[in-house]
Amino acid sequence: MPPSNQLASSALDLIGNTPLVELSRIAAGLDGRIFGKVEFLNPGYSKKDRIALQMVEEAEASGVLQPGATIVELTSGNTGTGLAIVCAAKGYQFVAVMSRGNSAERATMMRALGAEVALVDQCPDSLPGQVSGADLARVEEVAQRITQERGAFRADQFQLPGNAHAHYQHTAPEIMRQSGGIDAFCDFIGSGGSFAGCARYFKEVDPAIQCYVVEPTGAAAFAGESVTRPKHRIQGGGYTMAELPLLDRVLVDGCLNVSDEEAMAMARRLAREEGLFAGFSSGANLAAARQLLKSKHRGGRVAILLCDSGLKYLSTDLWRGDYD
Ligand SMILES: Cc1ncc(COP(=O)(O)O)c(C=O)c1O
């Protein structure tokens, strides 16, 4: 990305180098500081623009991806939006495969960016806004079929190391430069790519930095807890997967749980008190950061990602009704 006072050559140059902001109003009354990485200022309004660019460029460099090829990916919307942007700028066809349980804004935005969107019905007992592991398995099946039928490149965010590399090479070094140092990092996991890339970098530059995985209460499979509530509300992750290919457990210092209510309350406070309009998982990260400042990291500096924009959830009840 060029400095902001220079002409960018395409949308690709606008990915990354997001600001880091101190959340001092939300941390008021707690002993310590919280730094939020404003990932919703990426061109697709989420951190996933970074991995879309990295996965595509690594595939180009290895020769797997040829000019004019079709790219397919399973997405809860954000990776798909990132891929749609990257494919538009680079001239690839893109097919996004998404559960109908994810918010409608995401499919609309991907289509606007030129993507073909294949929507997959949820399991009969699933609810919109609550995409379970079983729902995701259906989406995976369709993504595999379309990839095969079209001879496409699968930009598999759960498998391709480019996902974690994007955060190792860019997100985490940016956080270290901008903050001057942190004591802890906590992150709500989907593919685990953000956590893995950031935690690896943080621990290399300062092994004292403690890194915590965040999962929904009742769906903390990675933490080894029994799954009693797979249908949580925190979109973008919490898929109840006990193992994630990109996430090496040596990087994990601890696991935290956040309830739907806590995540939503924190997303709302972030908007009202800090003027930062972000989604459910940003609220989850913030709730987890507050837990750390109240316990093990009292007096410390905790970094989190503000993963995506609140605009992606206008059709959900995150912003609807009287929630005071
Ligand atoms: C809004 C949001 N938050 C969190 C995550 C989880 O990030 P990761 O896949 O890097 O674990 C995602 C992933 O799709 C997401 O879209």
PDB file of N, CA and C and ligand atoms in Angstrom, residues 46-48 51 75-79 106 157-158 163 167 187-196 234-239 244 247 279-282 285 305 307-309 312-313, ligand 1:
ATOM      1  N   SER A  46     -13.588  -5.365   5.612  1.00  0.00           N
ATOM      2  CA  SER A  46     -13.210  -6.403   6.582  1.00  0.00           C
ATOM      3  C   SER A  46     -11.739  -6.779   6.432  1.00  0.00           C
ATOM      4  N   LYS A  47     -11.254  -7.466   7.468  1.00  0.00           N
ATOM      5  CA  LYS A  47      -9.871  -7.964   7.495  1.00  0.00           C
ATOM      6  C   LYS A  47      -9.613  -8.984   6.404  1.00  0.00           C
ATOM      7  N   LYS A  48     -10.662  -9.579   5.846  1.00  0.00           N
ATOM      8  CA  LYS A  48     -10.493 -10.673   4.889  1.00  0.00           C
ATOM      9  C   LYS A  48      -9.985 -10.218   3.531  1.00  0.00           C
ATOM     10  N   ILE A  51      -6.395 -11.450   3.291  1.00  0.00           N
ATOM     11  CA  ILE A  51      -6.092 -12.855   2.972  1.00  0.00           C
ATOM     12  C   ILE A  51      -6.475 -13.166   1.528  1.00  0.00           C
ATOM     13  N   THR A  75     -17.609 -18.998   1.891  1.00  0.00           N
ATOM     14  CA  THR A  75     -17.419 -17.749   2.638  1.00  0.00           C
ATOM     15  C   THR A  75     -18.633 -17.420   3.485  1.00  0.00           C
ATOM     16  N   SER A  76     -18.378 -16.752   4.612  1.00  0.00           N
ATOM     17  CA  SER A  76     -19.499 -16.206   5.377  1.00  0.00           C
ATOM     18  C   SER A  76     -19.741 -14.786   4.876  1.00  0.00           C
ATOM     19  N   GLY A  77     -19.040 -14.426   3.799  1.00  0.00           N
ATOM     20  CA  GLY A  77     -19.273 -13.135   3.153  1.00  0.00           C
ATOM     21  C   GLY A  77     -18.052 -12.266   3.065  1.00  0.00           C
ATOM     22  N   ASN A  78     -17.244 -12.255   4.121  1.00  0.00           N
ATOM     23  CA  ASN A  78     -16.120 -11.325   4.109  1.00  0.00           C
ATOM     24  C   ASN A  78     -14.982 -11.778   3.195  1.00  0.00           C
ATOM     25  N   THR A  79     -14.603 -13.044   3.284  1.00  0.00           N
ATOM     26  CA  THR A  79     -13.542 -13.524   2.388  1.00  0.00           C
ATOM     27  C   THR A  79     -14.024 -13.414   0.949  1.00  0.00           C
ATOM     28  N   ARG A 106     -24.210  -9.259   2.494  1.00  0.00           N
ATOM     29  CA  ARG A 106     -22.938  -9.801   1.997  1.00  0.00           C
ATOM     30  C   ARG A 106     -23.076 -10.305   0.577  1.00  0.00           C
ATOM     31  N   GLN A 157      -9.708 -20.873   2.471  1.00  0.00           N
ATOM     32  CA  GLN A 157      -9.154 -20.114   3.601  1.00  0.00           C
ATOM     33  C   GLN A 157      -8.870 -20.986   4.818  1.00  0.00           C
ATOM     34  N   PHE A 158      -9.491 -22.172   4.884  1.00  0.00           N
ATOM     35  CA  PHE A 158      -9.213 -23.051   6.021  1.00  0.00           C
ATOM     36  C   PHE A 158      -7.908 -23.830   5.838  1.00  0.00           C
ATOM     37  N   ASN A 163      -3.596 -17.452   4.091  1.00  0.00           N
ATOM     38  CA  ASN A 163      -4.503 -16.836   5.066  1.00  0.00           C
ATOM     39  C   ASN A 163      -3.705 -16.335   6.281  1.00  0.00           C
ATOM     40  N   HIS A 167      -1.628 -12.123   7.783  1.00  0.00           N
ATOM     41  CA  HIS A 167      -1.624 -11.492   9.110  1.00  0.00           C
ATOM     42  C   HIS A 167      -0.229 -11.506   9.736  1.00  0.00           C
ATOM     43  N   ASP A 187      -8.455 -13.172  19.983  1.00  0.00           N
ATOM     44  CA  ASP A 187      -9.086 -13.145  18.671  1.00  0.00           C
ATOM     45  C   ASP A 187     -10.142 -14.238  18.530  1.00  0.00           C
ATOM     46  N   PHE A 188     -11.320 -13.814  18.095  1.00  0.00           N
ATOM     47  CA  PHE A 188     -12.437 -14.726  17.821  1.00  0.00           C
ATOM     48  C   PHE A 188     -12.104 -15.537  16.570  1.00  0.00           C
ATOM     49  N   ILE A 189     -12.124 -16.863  16.683  1.00  0.00           N
ATOM     50  CA  ILE A 189     -11.622 -17.687  15.571  1.00  0.00           C
ATOM     51  C   ILE A 189     -12.719 -18.250  14.680  1.00  0.00           C
ATOM     52  N   GLY A 190     -12.422 -18.191  13.368  1.00  0.00           N
ATOM     53  CA  GLY A 190     -13.225 -18.880  12.360  1.00  0.00           C
ATOM     54  C   GLY A 190     -12.317 -19.918  11.742  1.00  0.00           C
ATOM     55  N   SER A 191     -11.548 -19.493  10.731  1.00  0.00           N
ATOM     56  CA  SER A 191     -10.507 -20.370  10.183  1.00  0.00           C
ATOM     57  C   SER A 191      -9.306 -20.434  11.126  1.00  0.00           C
ATOM     58  N   GLY A 192      -9.167 -19.441  11.984  1.00  0.00           N
ATOM     59  CA  GLY A 192      -8.004 -19.343  12.864  1.00  0.00           C
ATOM     60  C   GLY A 192      -6.808 -18.668  12.191  1.00  0.00           C
ATOM     61  N   GLY A 193      -6.977 -18.237  10.949  1.00  0.00           N
ATOM     62  CA  GLY A 193      -5.869 -17.631  10.201  1.00  0.00           C
ATOM     63  C   GLY A 193      -5.373 -16.323  10.811  1.00  0.00           C
ATOM     64  N   SER A 194      -6.294 -15.479  11.242  1.00  0.00           N
ATOM     65  CA  SER A 194      -5.871 -14.203  11.841  1.00  0.00           C
ATOM     66  C   SER A 194      -5.105 -14.469  13.129  1.00  0.00           C
ATOM     67  N   PHE A 195      -5.675 -15.346  13.950  1.00  0.00           N
ATOM     68  CA  PHE A 195      -5.017 -15.659  15.224  1.00  0.00           C
ATOM     69  C   PHE A 195      -3.621 -16.228  14.964  1.00  0.00           C
ATOM     70  N   ALA A 196      -3.554 -17.235  14.076  1.00  0.00           N
ATOM     71  CA  ALA A 196      -2.288 -17.944  13.858  1.00  0.00           C
ATOM     72  C   ALA A 196      -1.214 -17.000  13.323  1.00  0.00           C
ATOM     73  N   ILE A 234     -22.666 -15.156  16.761  1.00  0.00           N
ATOM     74  CA  ILE A 234     -21.464 -14.374  16.429  1.00  0.00           C
ATOM     75  C   ILE A 234     -20.969 -14.775  15.030  1.00  0.00           C
ATOM     76  N   GLN A 235     -21.435 -14.054  14.021  1.00  0.00           N
ATOM     77  CA  GLN A 235     -21.158 -14.421  12.625  1.00  0.00           C
ATOM     78  C   GLN A 235     -19.678 -14.267  12.277  1.00  0.00           C
ATOM     79  N   GLY A 236     -19.198 -15.223  11.481  1.00  0.00           N
ATOM     80  CA  GLY A 236     -17.813 -15.157  10.992  1.00  0.00           C
ATOM     81  C   GLY A 236     -16.910 -16.215  11.608  1.00  0.00           C
ATOM     82  N   GLY A 237     -17.401 -16.914  12.609  1.00  0.00           N
ATOM     83  CA  GLY A 237     -16.540 -17.919  13.239  1.00  0.00           C
ATOM     84  C   GLY A 237     -17.315 -18.746  14.239  1.00  0.00           C
ATOM     85  N   GLY A 238     -16.574 -19.408  15.139  1.00  0.00           N
ATOM     86  CA  GLY A 238     -17.219 -20.248  16.143  1.00  0.00           C
ATOM     87  C   GLY A 238     -17.890 -21.451  15.512  1.00  0.00           C
ATOM     88  N   TYR A 239     -17.150 -22.106  14.585  1.00  0.00           N
ATOM     89  CA  TYR A 239     -17.738 -23.208  13.823  1.00  0.00           C
ATOM     90  C   TYR A 239     -17.639 -24.557  14.539  1.00  0.00           C
ATOM     91  N   LEU A 244      -8.076 -26.877  13.802  1.00  0.00           N
ATOM     92  CA  LEU A 244      -8.083 -26.016  12.612  1.00  0.00           C
ATOM     93  C   LEU A 244      -6.724 -26.161  11.936  1.00  0.00           C
ATOM     94  N   LEU A 247      -4.111 -23.494  12.580  1.00  0.00           N
ATOM     95  CA  LEU A 247      -3.875 -23.005  13.950  1.00  0.00           C
ATOM     96  C   LEU A 247      -3.109 -24.012  14.813  1.00  0.00           C
ATOM     97  N   GLY A 279     -18.898  -5.164  13.626  1.00  0.00           N
ATOM     98  CA  GLY A 279     -19.838  -6.281  13.703  1.00  0.00           C
ATOM     99  C   GLY A 279     -19.739  -7.116  14.978  1.00  0.00           C
ATOM    100  N   PHE A 280     -20.450  -8.239  14.945  1.00  0.00           N
ATOM    101  CA  PHE A 280     -20.550  -9.131  16.109  1.00  0.00           C
ATOM    102  C   PHE A 280     -19.171  -9.581  16.631  1.00  0.00           C
ATOM    103  N   SER A 281     -18.293 -10.026  15.707  1.00  0.00           N
ATOM    104  CA  SER A 281     -17.031 -10.612  16.177  1.00  0.00           C
ATOM    105  C   SER A 281     -16.112  -9.543  16.773  1.00  0.00           C
ATOM    106  N   SER A 282     -16.237  -8.303  16.312  1.00  0.00           N
ATOM    107  CA  SER A 282     -15.470  -7.217  16.930  1.00  0.00           C
ATOM    108  C   SER A 282     -15.946  -7.037  18.366  1.00  0.00           C
ATOM    109  N   ASN A 285     -14.437  -9.807  20.394  1.00  0.00           N
ATOM    110  CA  ASN A 285     -13.028  -9.536  20.720  1.00  0.00           C
ATOM    111  C   ASN A 285     -12.904  -8.508  21.844  1.00  0.00           C
ATOM    112  N   LEU A 305      -8.653  -7.180  16.911  1.00  0.00           N
ATOM    113  CA  LEU A 305      -9.045  -6.774  15.566  1.00  0.00           C
ATOM    114  C   LEU A 305     -10.512  -6.338  15.598  1.00  0.00           C
ATOM    115  N   CYS A 307     -12.979  -6.607  13.219  1.00  0.00           N
ATOM    116  CA  CYS A 307     -12.873  -7.453  12.021  1.00  0.00           C
ATOM    117  C   CYS A 307     -13.619  -6.934  10.803  1.00  0.00           C
ATOM    118  N   ASP A 308     -14.841  -6.456  11.024  1.00  0.00           N
ATOM    119  CA  ASP A 308     -15.615  -5.983   9.868  1.00  0.00           C
ATOM    120  C   ASP A 308     -16.591  -4.893  10.275  1.00  0.00           C
ATOM    121  N   SER A 309     -17.273  -4.340   9.273  1.00  0.00           N
ATOM    122  CA  SER A 309     -18.132  -3.178   9.497  1.00  0.00           C
ATOM    123  C   SER A 309     -19.515  -3.565  10.011  1.00  0.00           C
ATOM    124  N   LYS A 312     -22.480  -4.451   7.638  1.00  0.00           N
ATOM    125  CA  LYS A 312     -22.757  -5.799   7.126  1.00  0.00           C
ATOM    126  C   LYS A 312     -23.887  -6.472   7.879  1.00  0.00           C
ATOM    127  N   TYR A 313     -24.386  -5.839   8.934  1.00  0.00           N
ATOM    128  CA  TYR A 313     -25.406  -6.464   9.784  1.00  0.00           C
ATOM    129  C   TYR A 313     -26.646  -5.603   9.924  1.00  0.00           C
TER     130      TYR A 313
HETATM  131  C1  LIG B   1     -16.459 -10.939  10.753  1.00  0.00           C
HETATM  132  C2  LIG B   1     -15.458 -12.028  10.989  1.00  0.00           C
HETATM  133  N1  LIG B   1     -14.915 -12.134  12.203  1.00  0.00           N
HETATM  134  C3  LIG B   1     -14.032 -13.105  12.496  1.00  0.00           C
HETATM  135  C4  LIG B   1     -13.669 -14.049  11.544  1.00  0.00           C
HETATM  136  C5  LIG B   1     -12.702 -15.124  11.913  1.00  0.00           C
HETATM  137  O1  LIG B   1     -11.410 -14.874  11.356  1.00  0.00           O
HETATM  138  P1  LIG B   1     -10.424 -16.044  11.033  1.00  0.00           P
HETATM  139  O2  LIG B   1     -11.035 -16.842   9.917  1.00  0.00           O
HETATM  140  O3  LIG B   1      -9.152 -15.392  10.618  1.00  0.00           O
HETATM  141  O4  LIG B   1     -10.277 -16.877  12.264  1.00  0.00           O
HETATM  142  C6  LIG B   1     -14.215 -13.964  10.264  1.00  0.00           C
HETATM  143  C7  LIG B   1     -13.886 -14.974   9.253  1.00  0.00           C
HETATM  144  O5  LIG B   1     -14.540 -15.124   8.244  1.00  0.00           O
HETATM  145  C8  LIG B   1     -15.118 -12.929   9.972  1.00  0.00           C
HETATM  146  O6  LIG B   1     -15.673 -12.805   8.751  1.00  0.00           O
END
